[in-house]
Every structure is written in C-alpha cells, then in structure tokens.
Amino acid sequence: MRMEHDFSYVRENYARIREAVNTAALKCGRDPNEITLMAVTKTVAPEIVNCAIDCGIRFLGENRVQEYQSKRELYHPDAQVHFIGHLQANKVKYLIGNVAMIHSVDRMSLAQEINRCAMKHGIRQDVLLEVNIGGEESKSGVMPQQLPELLEQVAALTNVRVCGLMTIPPPTQDTCHLEAMQRLFEDTKALHVPDTEMRILSMGMSGDFEAAIACGSTLVRIGSALFGARMYR
Ligand SMILES: *Cc1c(COP(=O)(O)O)cnc(C)c1O
C-alpha cells in the first residue's frame, strides 16, 4: 500500500503566518494587502512547494541556480519565482527569462551581465538592490554609503529596472538594522532617480517578519516557519 504524504502542516503554517502578517500590518496602520508573503523554497521538495501554492502562495524565492533548474518544471505555474540568493555573473544566463525578479544585485558587474542577457532576450529584467545594512564583512550586499552610486549606475542600464531594495540584516533581536533600512529606503526613494520604481522593500524572514513589517517591509521571505527546519544534504 502506498503511503500518502501528509502536508497539512504547510496549510496550518501558512494560515498562521498570513494571520500574523495581517495583524502586524494592521498594528502599524498598514493595509495587509500591501505585504507580499513569499515562500522560500531552498531544499524543499517541489510537491511540498506546490502545496503552499495550493494554499494561496503566489511568490516563490529561490536561492540556488542549479536547484531551481532541477525544480522549475515541476512547480505549478500559478506562482511567480524570484531569485533571492547570492548570484555569480556566470549563472545569470540561466535565470533570465525564468525569474520575475532578482533580489540580490549588489555590484555593477552583476547588473551589467543581467543587462546583457536581458537585452538578448528582448526583456527588461526587474531587480532589487541588496544592501548589507549591518556592514558585515562576510555578507553580500552593497554598503549603505555606496547605494546611491550603484543605484544611479544600474538605473542607467536600458534592460534592467530597479524596483526597490532587499536586505538580510544581522541576526539580532534589536530592530536597529530594520529601522536603518527603513530610513535608507525612504532616502533612496526621495532621490527620484529616473527610470526606477522604488516600490519594494524585501525585508523580514521567519524570525523577524513582524518587526520588518513595522519598519515598512513590503515583501517578507519565509522559509522555515512555513516548511519546517531545512534539511541540507
Ligand atoms: C533562507 C532565506 C530566507 C528564509 O529564511 P527563514 O529564516 O527560514 O525564513 C529568506 N531570505 C533569504 C535570502 C534566504 O536565503
């Protein structure tokens, strides 16, 4: 007899997280519909990801190009896939045409390669600029002081459209990095750089999404709270 897998925990987790997102939004006077709940799918089997899509998830976040290539065809087409992981320029060609947005643009050389590939595909690729808000040595992301210059340069590329900012703050209970990111997002919007659409602040994960929403996040990226602890092989 074949065992049916029970993925009902995903449905329960999703309902609980959606509720917590809504509550966090209302608490600070924001419309819950302004906040996108993205499912982060690294190491998660496609049938479990599809279960999340059945529950109503419409955005998936992928971290690794190779893993995404092996799962892409198996996903329900109802969800939009964004690339959120660190990206090497030589892998860009596998993503263009296959992802709606790239969250991890943190250097001009990467933006130029995205521009080159997007031009070849005849599309304009939506991207976010990733900021290293904690100024951590080991982390990717542009340093906050360098953001205006990078934004100007990337905005000038014809086949790339900057739609906002993304960050992975240092793991701490203190909300100072989230607040710093909120200020940076507002300051960056106020620059009114031509040909940009600064509408997305991708910030907040399983451990801090409520605090991130209080600090203006418009997109939260949830992995373990939705799918359970990740198992790396
Ligand atoms: C893994 C990951 C997440 C989700 O992390 P959780 O703590 O499991 O919710 C969000 N964003 C990025 C860029 C990630 O790599």
XYZ file of C-alpha atoms and ligand atoms in Angstrom:
248
model
C 0.000 0.000 0.000
C 1.305 3.431 -0.936
C 1.671 5.941 1.861
C 0.063 9.287 1.151
C 2.201 12.162 2.311
C 0.565 14.493 4.753
C 1.482 18.099 4.036
C -1.326 19.583 6.144
C 1.310 21.238 8.341
C 2.092 23.579 5.428
C -1.554 24.658 5.285
C -1.609 25.255 9.028
C 1.685 27.161 8.989
C 0.535 29.259 6.055
C -2.746 30.206 7.769
C -0.893 31.147 10.951
C 1.772 33.217 9.142
C -0.771 35.018 6.922
C -2.719 35.900 10.056
C 0.432 37.153 11.805
C 1.351 39.242 8.732
C -2.128 40.786 8.670
C -2.040 41.519 12.394
C 1.428 43.077 12.183
C 0.285 45.297 9.292
C -2.892 46.477 10.998
C -0.994 47.166 14.204
C 1.060 49.831 12.459
C -1.796 51.183 10.373
C -0.850 49.481 7.115
C -3.038 47.633 4.627
C -2.239 43.884 4.871
C -2.685 43.610 1.100
C 0.395 45.789 0.658
C 2.522 42.980 2.027
C 3.627 40.100 -0.140
C 4.267 36.782 1.549
C 6.964 34.896 -0.321
C 7.734 31.213 0.273
C 11.478 30.500 0.370
C 11.919 27.083 -1.190
C 15.570 26.084 -0.769
C 15.869 22.327 -0.009
C 12.058 21.940 -0.127
C 10.641 19.253 -2.441
C 8.523 20.558 -5.349
C 5.367 18.716 -4.222
C 5.553 20.492 -0.868
C 6.121 23.840 -2.584
C 3.077 23.122 -4.762
C 1.086 22.506 -1.608
C 1.971 26.045 -0.474
C 0.830 27.339 -3.870
C -2.475 25.478 -3.406
C -2.839 27.319 -0.092
C -2.567 30.666 -1.861
C 1.161 31.476 -2.003
C 1.857 33.330 -5.246
C 5.560 34.162 -4.874
C 8.476 31.760 -4.504
C 12.042 32.693 -3.555
C 14.871 30.546 -4.931
C 18.453 30.659 -3.647
C 20.443 28.409 -5.918
C 20.506 28.407 -9.683
C 21.154 24.692 -10.041
C 18.483 23.673 -7.556
C 15.991 25.950 -9.280
C 16.777 24.436 -12.667
C 16.002 20.976 -11.330
C 12.676 22.058 -9.789
C 11.400 24.722 -12.162
C 9.382 22.468 -14.468
C 7.656 20.809 -11.521
C 6.202 23.963 -9.980
C 2.578 24.991 -10.532
C 2.618 27.878 -13.000
C 0.402 29.953 -10.667
C 3.380 31.197 -8.674
C 5.923 33.792 -9.717
C 9.537 32.905 -8.984
C 12.081 35.413 -7.707
C 15.796 34.745 -7.292
C 16.943 35.779 -3.813
C 20.322 34.065 -3.351
C 23.865 35.243 -3.928
C 24.424 35.271 -7.667
C 27.570 34.740 -9.723
C 27.679 36.531 -13.062
C 28.338 33.310 -14.986
C 24.982 31.880 -13.792
C 22.879 34.880 -14.826
C 22.192 33.395 -18.258
C 20.245 30.517 -16.686
C 17.914 32.878 -14.852
C 16.955 35.486 -17.423
C 13.551 34.659 -18.845
C 12.901 32.224 -15.975
C 12.504 34.565 -12.984
C 10.250 37.575 -12.500
C 12.724 39.406 -10.284
C 16.300 39.165 -8.959
C 16.657 40.442 -5.372
C 20.409 40.129 -4.988
C 22.026 42.732 -7.245
C 24.870 44.214 -5.217
C 27.529 45.209 -7.758
C 27.707 46.845 -11.146
C 29.440 43.902 -12.872
C 26.478 41.671 -11.985
C 23.954 44.282 -13.140
C 25.815 44.609 -16.434
C 25.656 40.874 -17.053
C 21.909 40.872 -16.249
C 21.500 43.776 -18.662
C 23.411 41.940 -21.400
C 21.347 38.746 -21.049
C 18.038 40.626 -20.750
C 18.850 42.535 -23.913
C 19.451 39.242 -25.724
C 16.029 38.032 -24.554
C 14.404 41.321 -25.525
C 13.132 41.932 -21.998
C 13.653 44.363 -19.160
C 14.629 42.464 -16.006
C 13.184 43.670 -12.708
C 15.747 43.699 -9.893
C 16.228 44.812 -6.303
C 19.499 46.143 -4.938
C 20.733 44.111 -1.974
C 22.053 46.194 0.905
C 24.475 44.975 3.579
C 22.742 47.017 6.261
C 24.811 45.576 9.106
C 28.068 46.299 7.284
C 29.144 42.706 7.889
C 32.417 41.592 6.277
C 31.177 38.111 5.421
C 27.903 39.155 3.812
C 26.987 40.151 0.304
C 25.148 43.375 -0.413
C 26.245 46.891 -1.228
C 27.307 49.027 1.730
C 24.709 51.734 2.521
C 27.162 54.561 1.678
C 27.693 53.072 -1.778
C 23.996 52.568 -2.541
C 23.233 55.918 -4.252
C 26.125 55.476 -6.680
C 25.170 51.878 -7.517
C 21.535 52.901 -7.960
C 22.479 55.664 -10.423
C 24.628 53.275 -12.430
C 22.144 50.398 -12.531
C 19.247 52.733 -13.351
C 21.116 53.825 -16.456
C 21.101 50.281 -17.888
C 18.409 50.007 -20.549
C 17.309 46.415 -19.889
C 17.281 46.428 -16.095
C 14.619 48.060 -13.917
C 15.334 48.744 -10.247
C 12.126 48.099 -8.244
C 13.432 48.531 -4.712
C 15.787 47.206 -2.073
C 16.449 43.910 -0.305
C 18.369 43.100 2.856
C 19.322 40.263 5.177
C 20.029 42.029 8.479
C 22.397 40.583 11.091
C 20.640 38.101 13.384
C 19.753 40.098 16.483
C 16.652 40.909 18.499
C 17.476 44.588 18.179
C 15.399 46.334 15.486
C 18.065 48.983 14.784
C 19.076 47.434 11.438
C 15.466 47.174 10.291
C 14.950 50.820 11.213
C 18.153 51.849 9.449
C 16.942 50.010 6.371
C 13.580 51.769 6.519
C 15.333 55.158 6.600
C 17.619 54.140 3.744
C 14.616 53.027 1.650
C 12.855 56.355 2.254
C 16.021 58.346 1.500
C 16.603 56.348 -1.667
C 13.027 56.910 -2.865
C 13.465 60.637 -2.225
C 16.360 60.713 -4.719
C 13.798 60.158 -7.523
C 16.372 58.504 -9.726
C 14.942 58.444 -13.271
C 13.786 55.084 -14.668
C 13.494 53.427 -11.276
C 10.360 52.228 -9.460
C 11.260 52.124 -5.791
C 8.181 50.269 -4.549
C 9.515 47.095 -2.934
C 11.356 46.665 0.356
C 12.197 42.955 0.607
C 12.951 42.503 4.300
C 11.939 40.029 7.018
C 12.307 36.269 7.403
C 10.767 33.656 9.736
C 12.307 35.183 12.848
C 11.708 38.868 12.244
C 8.912 39.389 9.708
C 6.593 41.129 12.154
C 9.272 43.634 13.180
C 10.190 44.078 9.491
C 6.572 44.930 8.627
C 6.567 47.531 11.398
C 9.635 49.003 9.650
C 7.994 49.299 6.246
C 8.750 45.954 4.592
C 6.521 45.243 1.574
C 7.715 41.678 0.975
C 8.616 39.080 3.591
C 10.599 35.957 2.687
C 9.508 32.988 4.790
C 11.218 29.597 4.759
C 11.403 27.562 7.946
C 8.243 28.928 9.593
C 6.298 27.672 6.580
C 8.056 24.436 5.625
C 9.788 23.463 8.881
C 13.518 23.269 9.561
C 15.592 22.797 6.417
C 17.416 19.532 5.843
C 20.661 20.037 3.990
C 22.088 17.041 2.252
C 16.737 31.134 3.589
C 16.392 32.524 3.280
C 15.229 33.119 3.785
C 14.258 32.423 4.709
O 14.806 32.154 5.947
P 13.901 31.578 7.146
O 14.557 32.074 8.356
O 13.933 30.099 7.013
O 12.528 32.110 6.970
C 14.951 34.437 3.406
N 15.768 35.123 2.588
C 16.892 34.584 2.084
C 17.749 35.403 1.172
C 17.245 33.274 2.419
O 18.372 32.756 1.928
